[in-house]
Coordinates of C-alpha atoms in Angstrom, one line a residue:
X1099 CA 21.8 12.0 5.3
X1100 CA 23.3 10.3 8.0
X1101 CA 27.0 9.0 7.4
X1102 CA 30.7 9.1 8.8
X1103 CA 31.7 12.0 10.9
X1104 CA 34.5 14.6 9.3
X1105 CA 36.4 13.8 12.3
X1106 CA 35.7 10.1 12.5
X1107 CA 35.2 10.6 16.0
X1108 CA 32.7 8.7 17.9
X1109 CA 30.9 10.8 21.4
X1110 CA 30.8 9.9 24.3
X1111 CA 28.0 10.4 27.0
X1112 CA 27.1 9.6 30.1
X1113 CA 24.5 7.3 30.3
X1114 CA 21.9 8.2 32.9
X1115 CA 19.4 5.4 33.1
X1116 CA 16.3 5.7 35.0
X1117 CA 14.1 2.7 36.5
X1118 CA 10.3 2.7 36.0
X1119 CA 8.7 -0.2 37.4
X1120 CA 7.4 -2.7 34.7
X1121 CA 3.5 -3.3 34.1
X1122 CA 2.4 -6.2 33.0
X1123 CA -1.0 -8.1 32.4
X1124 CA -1.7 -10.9 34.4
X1125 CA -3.9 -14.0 34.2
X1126 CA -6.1 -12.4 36.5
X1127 CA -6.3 -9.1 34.6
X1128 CA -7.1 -10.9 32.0
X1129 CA -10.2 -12.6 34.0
X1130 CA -11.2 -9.6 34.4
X1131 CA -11.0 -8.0 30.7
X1132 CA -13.9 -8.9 28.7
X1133 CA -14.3 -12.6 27.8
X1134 CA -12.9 -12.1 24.2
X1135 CA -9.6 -11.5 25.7
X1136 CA -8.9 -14.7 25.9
X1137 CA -9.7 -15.9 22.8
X1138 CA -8.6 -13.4 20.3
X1139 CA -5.1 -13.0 22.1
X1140 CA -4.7 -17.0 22.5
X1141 CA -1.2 -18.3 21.7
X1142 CA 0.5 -15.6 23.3
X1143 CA 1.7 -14.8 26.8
X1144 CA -0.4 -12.6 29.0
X1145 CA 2.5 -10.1 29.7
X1146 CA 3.7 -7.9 28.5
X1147 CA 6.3 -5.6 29.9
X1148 CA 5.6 -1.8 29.0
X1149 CA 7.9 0.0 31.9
X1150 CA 11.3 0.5 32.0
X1151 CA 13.2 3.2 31.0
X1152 CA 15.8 3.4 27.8
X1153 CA 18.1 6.8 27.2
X1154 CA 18.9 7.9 23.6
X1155 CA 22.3 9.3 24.6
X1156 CA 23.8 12.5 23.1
X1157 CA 27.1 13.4 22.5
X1158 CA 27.7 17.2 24.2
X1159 CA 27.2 19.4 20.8
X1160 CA 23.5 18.5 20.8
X1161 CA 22.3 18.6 23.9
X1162 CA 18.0 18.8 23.8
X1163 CA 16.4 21.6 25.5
X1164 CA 14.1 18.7 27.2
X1165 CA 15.5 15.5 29.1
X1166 CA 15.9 13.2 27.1
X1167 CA 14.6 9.6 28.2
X1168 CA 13.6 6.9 25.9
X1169 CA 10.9 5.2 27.5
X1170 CA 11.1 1.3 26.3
X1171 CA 11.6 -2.2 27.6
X1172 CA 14.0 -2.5 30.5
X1173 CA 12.8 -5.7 32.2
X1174 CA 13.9 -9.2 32.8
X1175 CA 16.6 -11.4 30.5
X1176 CA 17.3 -15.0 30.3
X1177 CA 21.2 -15.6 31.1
X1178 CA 21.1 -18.9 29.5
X1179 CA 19.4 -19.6 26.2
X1180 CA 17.2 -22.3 25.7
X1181 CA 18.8 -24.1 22.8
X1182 CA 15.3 -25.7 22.5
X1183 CA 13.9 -22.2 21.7
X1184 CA 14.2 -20.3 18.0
X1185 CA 17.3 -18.1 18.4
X1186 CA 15.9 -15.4 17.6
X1187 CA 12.5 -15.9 20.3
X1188 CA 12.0 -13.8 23.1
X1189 CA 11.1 -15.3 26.3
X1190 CA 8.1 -14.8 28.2
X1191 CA 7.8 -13.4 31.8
X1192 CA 4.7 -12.9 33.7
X1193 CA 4.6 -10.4 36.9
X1194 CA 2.0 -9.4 38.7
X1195 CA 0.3 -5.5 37.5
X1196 CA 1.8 -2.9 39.1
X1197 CA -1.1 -0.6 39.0
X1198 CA -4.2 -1.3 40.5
X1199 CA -6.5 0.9 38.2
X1200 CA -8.7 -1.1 35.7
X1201 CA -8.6 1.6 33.0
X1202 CA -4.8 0.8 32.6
X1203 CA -5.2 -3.1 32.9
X1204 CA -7.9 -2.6 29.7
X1205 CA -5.4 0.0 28.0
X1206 CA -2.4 -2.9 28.6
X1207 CA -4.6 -5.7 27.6
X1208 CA -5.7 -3.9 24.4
X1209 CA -2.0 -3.8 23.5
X1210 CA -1.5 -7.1 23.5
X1211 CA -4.6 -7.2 21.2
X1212 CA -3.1 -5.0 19.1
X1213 CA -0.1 -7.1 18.9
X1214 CA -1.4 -10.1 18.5
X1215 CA -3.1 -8.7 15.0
X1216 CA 0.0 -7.3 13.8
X1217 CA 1.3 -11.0 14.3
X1218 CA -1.5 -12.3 12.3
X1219 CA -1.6 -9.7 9.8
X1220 CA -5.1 -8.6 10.6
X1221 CA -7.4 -5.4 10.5
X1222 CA -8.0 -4.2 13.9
X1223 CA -11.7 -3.4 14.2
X1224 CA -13.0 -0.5 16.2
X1225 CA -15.7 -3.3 17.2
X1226 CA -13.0 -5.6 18.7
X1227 CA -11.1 -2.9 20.2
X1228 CA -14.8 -1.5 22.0
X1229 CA -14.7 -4.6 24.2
X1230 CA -11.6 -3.7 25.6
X1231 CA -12.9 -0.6 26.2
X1232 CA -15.8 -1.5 28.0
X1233 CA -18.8 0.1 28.2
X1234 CA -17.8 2.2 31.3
X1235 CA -15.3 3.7 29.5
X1236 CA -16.7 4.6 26.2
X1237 CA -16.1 8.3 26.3
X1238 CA -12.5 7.6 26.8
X1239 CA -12.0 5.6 24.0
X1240 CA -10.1 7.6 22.0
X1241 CA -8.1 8.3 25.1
X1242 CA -7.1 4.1 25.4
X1243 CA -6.6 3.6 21.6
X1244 CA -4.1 6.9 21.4
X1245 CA -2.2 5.5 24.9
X1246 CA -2.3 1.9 23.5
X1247 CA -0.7 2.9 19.9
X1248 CA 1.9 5.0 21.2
X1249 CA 3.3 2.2 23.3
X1250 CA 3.3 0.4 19.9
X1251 CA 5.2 3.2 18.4
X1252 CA 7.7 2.8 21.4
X1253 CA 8.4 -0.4 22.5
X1254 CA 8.0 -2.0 18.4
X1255 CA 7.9 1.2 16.2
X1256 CA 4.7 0.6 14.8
X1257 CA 2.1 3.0 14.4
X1258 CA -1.6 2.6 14.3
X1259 CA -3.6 3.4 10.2
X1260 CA -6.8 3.6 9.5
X1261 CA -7.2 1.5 6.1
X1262 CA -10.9 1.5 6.1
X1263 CA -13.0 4.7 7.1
X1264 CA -15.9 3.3 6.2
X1265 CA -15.7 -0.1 8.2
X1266 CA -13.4 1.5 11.1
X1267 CA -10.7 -0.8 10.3
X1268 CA -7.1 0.0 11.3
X1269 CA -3.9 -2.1 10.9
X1270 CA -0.5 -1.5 12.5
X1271 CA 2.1 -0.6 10.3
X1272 CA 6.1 -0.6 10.6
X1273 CA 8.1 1.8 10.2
X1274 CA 10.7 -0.2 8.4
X1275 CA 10.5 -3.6 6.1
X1276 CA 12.0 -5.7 8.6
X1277 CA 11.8 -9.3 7.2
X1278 CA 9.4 -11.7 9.3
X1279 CA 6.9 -9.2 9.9
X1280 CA 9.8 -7.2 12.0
X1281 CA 11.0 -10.4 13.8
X1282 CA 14.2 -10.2 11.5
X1283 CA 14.5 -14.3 11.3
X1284 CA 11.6 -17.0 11.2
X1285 CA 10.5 -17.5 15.2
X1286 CA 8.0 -16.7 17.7
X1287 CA 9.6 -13.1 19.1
X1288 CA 8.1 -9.7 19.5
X1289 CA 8.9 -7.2 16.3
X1290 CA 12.5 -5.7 16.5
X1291 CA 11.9 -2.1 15.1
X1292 CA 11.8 -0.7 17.8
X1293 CA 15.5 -1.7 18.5
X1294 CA 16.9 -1.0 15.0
X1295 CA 15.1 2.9 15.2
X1296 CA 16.8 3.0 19.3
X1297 CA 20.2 2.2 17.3
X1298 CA 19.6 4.7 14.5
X1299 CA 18.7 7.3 16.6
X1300 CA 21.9 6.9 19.1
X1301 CA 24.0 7.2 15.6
X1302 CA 21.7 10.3 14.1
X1303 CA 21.9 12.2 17.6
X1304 CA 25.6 11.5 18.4
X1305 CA 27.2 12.9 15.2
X1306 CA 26.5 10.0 12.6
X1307 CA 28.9 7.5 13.8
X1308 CA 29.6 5.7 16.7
X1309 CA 32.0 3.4 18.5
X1310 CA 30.4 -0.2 19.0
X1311 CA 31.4 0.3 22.9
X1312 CA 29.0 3.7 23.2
X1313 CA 26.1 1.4 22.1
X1314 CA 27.0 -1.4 24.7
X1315 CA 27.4 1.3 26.8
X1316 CA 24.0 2.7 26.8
X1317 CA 22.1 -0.9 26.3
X1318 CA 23.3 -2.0 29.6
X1319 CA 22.1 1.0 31.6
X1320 CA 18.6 -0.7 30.3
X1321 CA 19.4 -4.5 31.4
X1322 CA 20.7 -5.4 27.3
X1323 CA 24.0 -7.3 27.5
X1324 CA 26.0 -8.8 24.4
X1325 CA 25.7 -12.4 24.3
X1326 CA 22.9 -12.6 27.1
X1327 CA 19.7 -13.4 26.1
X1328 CA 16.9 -10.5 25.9
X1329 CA 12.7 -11.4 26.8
X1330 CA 12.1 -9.1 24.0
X1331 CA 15.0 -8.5 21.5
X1332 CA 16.2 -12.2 21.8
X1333 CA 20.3 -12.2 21.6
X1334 CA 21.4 -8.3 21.1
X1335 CA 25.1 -9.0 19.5
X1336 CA 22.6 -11.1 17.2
X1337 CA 20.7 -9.2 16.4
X1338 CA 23.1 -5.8 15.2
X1339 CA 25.2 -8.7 13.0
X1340 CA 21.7 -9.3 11.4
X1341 CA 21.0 -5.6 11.1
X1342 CA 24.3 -4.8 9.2
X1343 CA 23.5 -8.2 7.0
X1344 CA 20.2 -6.6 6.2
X1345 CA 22.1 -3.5 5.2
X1346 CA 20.3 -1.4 7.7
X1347 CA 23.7 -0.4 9.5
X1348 CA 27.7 0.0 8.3
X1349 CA 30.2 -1.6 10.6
X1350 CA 33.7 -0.4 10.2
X1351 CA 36.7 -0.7 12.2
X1352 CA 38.3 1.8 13.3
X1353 CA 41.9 2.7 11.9
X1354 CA 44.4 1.8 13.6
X1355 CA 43.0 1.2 16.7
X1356 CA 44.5 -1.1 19.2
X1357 CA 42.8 -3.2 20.3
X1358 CA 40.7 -3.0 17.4
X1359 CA 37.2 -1.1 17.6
X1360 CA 34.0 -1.0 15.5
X1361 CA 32.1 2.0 14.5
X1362 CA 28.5 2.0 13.4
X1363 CA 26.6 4.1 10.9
X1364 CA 23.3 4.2 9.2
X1365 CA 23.3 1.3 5.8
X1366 CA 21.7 1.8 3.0
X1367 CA 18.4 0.4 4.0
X1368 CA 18.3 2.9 6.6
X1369 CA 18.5 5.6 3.6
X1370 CA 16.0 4.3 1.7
X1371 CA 13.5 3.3 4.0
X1372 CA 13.3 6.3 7.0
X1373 CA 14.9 9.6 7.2
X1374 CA 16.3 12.0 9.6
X1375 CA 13.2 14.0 10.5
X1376 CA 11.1 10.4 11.1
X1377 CA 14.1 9.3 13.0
X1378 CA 14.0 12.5 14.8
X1379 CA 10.2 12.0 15.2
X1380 CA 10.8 9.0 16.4
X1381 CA 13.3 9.9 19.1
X1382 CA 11.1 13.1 20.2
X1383 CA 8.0 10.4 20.9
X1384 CA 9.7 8.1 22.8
X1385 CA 11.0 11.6 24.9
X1386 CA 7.6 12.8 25.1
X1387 CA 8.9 15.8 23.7
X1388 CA 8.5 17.6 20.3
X1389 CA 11.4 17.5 17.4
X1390 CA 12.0 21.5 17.9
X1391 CA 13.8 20.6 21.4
X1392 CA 16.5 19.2 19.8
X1393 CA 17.0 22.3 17.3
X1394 CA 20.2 21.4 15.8
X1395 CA 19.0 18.4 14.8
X1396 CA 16.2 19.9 13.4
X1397 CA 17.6 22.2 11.1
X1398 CA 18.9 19.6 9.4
X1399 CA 16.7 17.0 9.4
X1400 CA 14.3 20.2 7.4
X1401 CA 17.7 20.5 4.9
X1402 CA 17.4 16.7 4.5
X1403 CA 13.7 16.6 4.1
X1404 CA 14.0 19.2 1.3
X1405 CA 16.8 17.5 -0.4
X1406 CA 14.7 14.2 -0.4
X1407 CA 11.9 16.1 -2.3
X1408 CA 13.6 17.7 -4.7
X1409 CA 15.4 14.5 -5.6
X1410 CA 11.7 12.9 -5.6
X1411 CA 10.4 15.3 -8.1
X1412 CA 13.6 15.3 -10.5
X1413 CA 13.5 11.9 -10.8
X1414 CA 9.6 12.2 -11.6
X1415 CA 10.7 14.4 -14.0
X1416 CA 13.3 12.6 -15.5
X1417 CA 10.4 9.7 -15.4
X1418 CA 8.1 12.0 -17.6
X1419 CA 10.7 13.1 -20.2
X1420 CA 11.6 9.2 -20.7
X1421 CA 8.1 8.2 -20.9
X1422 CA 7.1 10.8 -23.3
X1423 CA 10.6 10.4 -25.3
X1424 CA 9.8 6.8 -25.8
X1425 CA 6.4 7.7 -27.0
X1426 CA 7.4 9.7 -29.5
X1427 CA 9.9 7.2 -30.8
X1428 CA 7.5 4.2 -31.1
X1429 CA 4.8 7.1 -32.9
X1430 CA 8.0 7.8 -35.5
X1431 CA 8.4 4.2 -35.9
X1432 CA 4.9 3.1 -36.0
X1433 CA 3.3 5.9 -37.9
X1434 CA 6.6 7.0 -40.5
X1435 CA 5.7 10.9 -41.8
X1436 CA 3.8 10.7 -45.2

C-alpha cells in the first residue's frame, strides 16, 4: 500500500506539458445532432472541453517505457470567482469545435449525454445512445460508445456498466464514493474523480509521498492554479483541503523545514476504496499505454493485489469460524445435551 517514503523524500520531475487544442460542442453541433439532444441534455452547457493535455509526472527511479502523458482537461479558468456561483461550481465556456468531422461532433455530444445521466442518476439506454449514433453510423457504434466512455474514465474517472443485459441498460459508475455524486460539496460542477485519481497517481508513481510544491508544480503546466478558479475542478487549493477532510489524502509537514512545507500521501479512504494496480490502471488509460510499461510499478501493484486477497479471504474465514462458533453456542443453550 501506498504510504510515507523510507527516506521521506519527495521527487522531483520535470514537468513537460503538451498542448492539444480543446474540442468542444457547440450550439450549432448540437443543431445538427439528432433532435433529442436538446432535450435530454437540457440544463446543461453545450461544451464541453475534452482536449488538453495533463502529465502524471515521475520521479527518475520509475521512469515508463512509454511517454507518459495524461490526457485531461487543460482549458480555460475564471481568475475571479463569482461569489454569486456555488463554490464549489465549475464555470461554463463554449468555443467553437475544433474538428470539422460529424462522427466526432456525435461522439462529443454523446458524452455530454452520458454525463448528464450520471448527474441524474439514470440508466443509459442503448436506444438513447442509437440517436446519437445515427443511422449512418450504426456499424460503428461500438466504436462511439468505447471512445465516449473512455473520455469519461479520463476527464471524471467514471467507467461505463452494463446493469441490464436484457434491456441494454448501462449506468456510469465511479471509481471512488465521492460525496455529491463526485461533486465533493452540494453545487452544480462536473464530478471531481478524475482529479482526486490525477493526485493519487502523482503520489503512487513518485515514491508514495510528495511535497505539496511538486503537485502545484505539475497542475500549472495544465492551466490549474491555487486560489484561481478552475471551469471544471472549481477552486483546486479547495478542493485538496476537501480531499484530506474526506480522508482520501494525509497532509503532513515536513520536519523541520524552513519555510515550512507539506507533503501528501494516500488517506485512508484511498486504501479502502482503490488500490495500486486500479490506480496504475488508471494512470496507464489516461497514457494510452498498458500497466506492464511502467514495470516497477507493476510488480508491486501484483504484491499488493495478492496481499489484498489473502487478507479478503482470512477475514472470510475468520467470518465463517464466528458464524458457525456462535451457532453452536446458541444450539448448546437452546437445545442443553439430554
Amino acid at each position: 500500500m501506498p504510504g510515507r517514503h523510507k527516506s521521506k523524500k519527495c521527487h522531483q520531475a520535470q514537468i513537460e506539458p503538451q498542448s492539444c487544442g480543446n474540442a468542444q460542442a457547440t450550439a450549432a453541433a448540437a443543431k445538427e445532432s439528432p433532435p433529442s439532444f436538446s432535450t435530454q441534455c437540457e440544463g446543461i452547457s453545450q461544451g464541453l472541453p475534452v482536449g488538453g493535455s495533463l502529465n502524471i509526472s515521475q520521479g527518475p527511479q520509475c521512469s515508463p517505457t512509454t511517454p507518459n502523458s495524461f490526457v485531461a482537461i487543460a482549458g480555460p479558468e475564471s481568475d475571479k470567482a463569482s461569489s454569486s456561483q456555488d463554490e464549489d461550481e465549475a464555470d461554463f465556456f463554449v468555443a467553437t469545435l475544433s474538428v470539422e468531422d460529424d462522427f466526432e461532433k456525435r461522439t462529443e455530444a454523446l458524452e455530454l449525454f452520458l454525463l448528464q445521466m450520471y448527474k441524474l442518476k439514470k440508466p443509459i439506454q442503448k436506444k438513447d445512445v442509437l440517436r446519437f449514433v445515427g443511422e449512418e453510423y450504426q456499424d460503428r457504434f461500438c466504436e462511439m460508445l468505447k471512445k465516449a466512455s473512455d473520455q469519461m474514465e479520463i476527464l471524471f474517472a467514471l467507467y461505463i456498466n452494463e446493469v441490464d443485459s436484457k434491456n441494454n441498460s448501462y449506468a456510469l459508475v465511479s471509481k471512488l464514493k465521492l460525496p455529491n455524486n463526485g461533486r465533493v460539496r452540494p453545487g452544480k460542477g462536473f464530478p471531481k474523480t478524475g482529479f482526486l485519481m490525477h493526485i493519487l497517481s502523482l503520489i503512487y508513481m513518485n515514491g508514495n509521498c510528495i511535497s505539496e510544491e511538486f503537485i502545484w508544480n505539475d497542475l500549472r503546466g495544465k492551466q490549474v492554479y491555487p486560489g484561481r478558479k478552475h471551469y471544471i475542478f472549481g477552486d483546486p487549493k479547495k478542493l485538496l483541503t476537501d480531499f484530506v477532510r474526506l480522508k482520501y489524502l494525509e497532509c503532513h509537514q515536513v520536519p523541520h523545514s524552513d519555510p515550512p512545507r507539506s507533503e501528501f500521501l494516500w488517506g485512508p479512504k484511498a486504501h479502502l476504496e482503490t488500490s495500486k494496480m486500479e490506480v496504475l490502471e488508471f494512470c496507464a488509460k489516461v497514457n494510452g499505454t498498458h500497466v506492464r510499461a511502467y514495470p516497477w510499478h507493476y510488480e508491486d501493484a501484483l504484491r499488493d493485489k495478492l496481499e489484498r486477497a489473502r487478507a479478503r479471504e482470512a477475514a472470510r474465514a475468520a467470518t465463517t469460524a464466528q458464524i458457525r462458533a456462535s451457532f453452536r453456542a446458541m444450539a448448546s443453550t437452546t437445545f442443553p445435551p439430554i
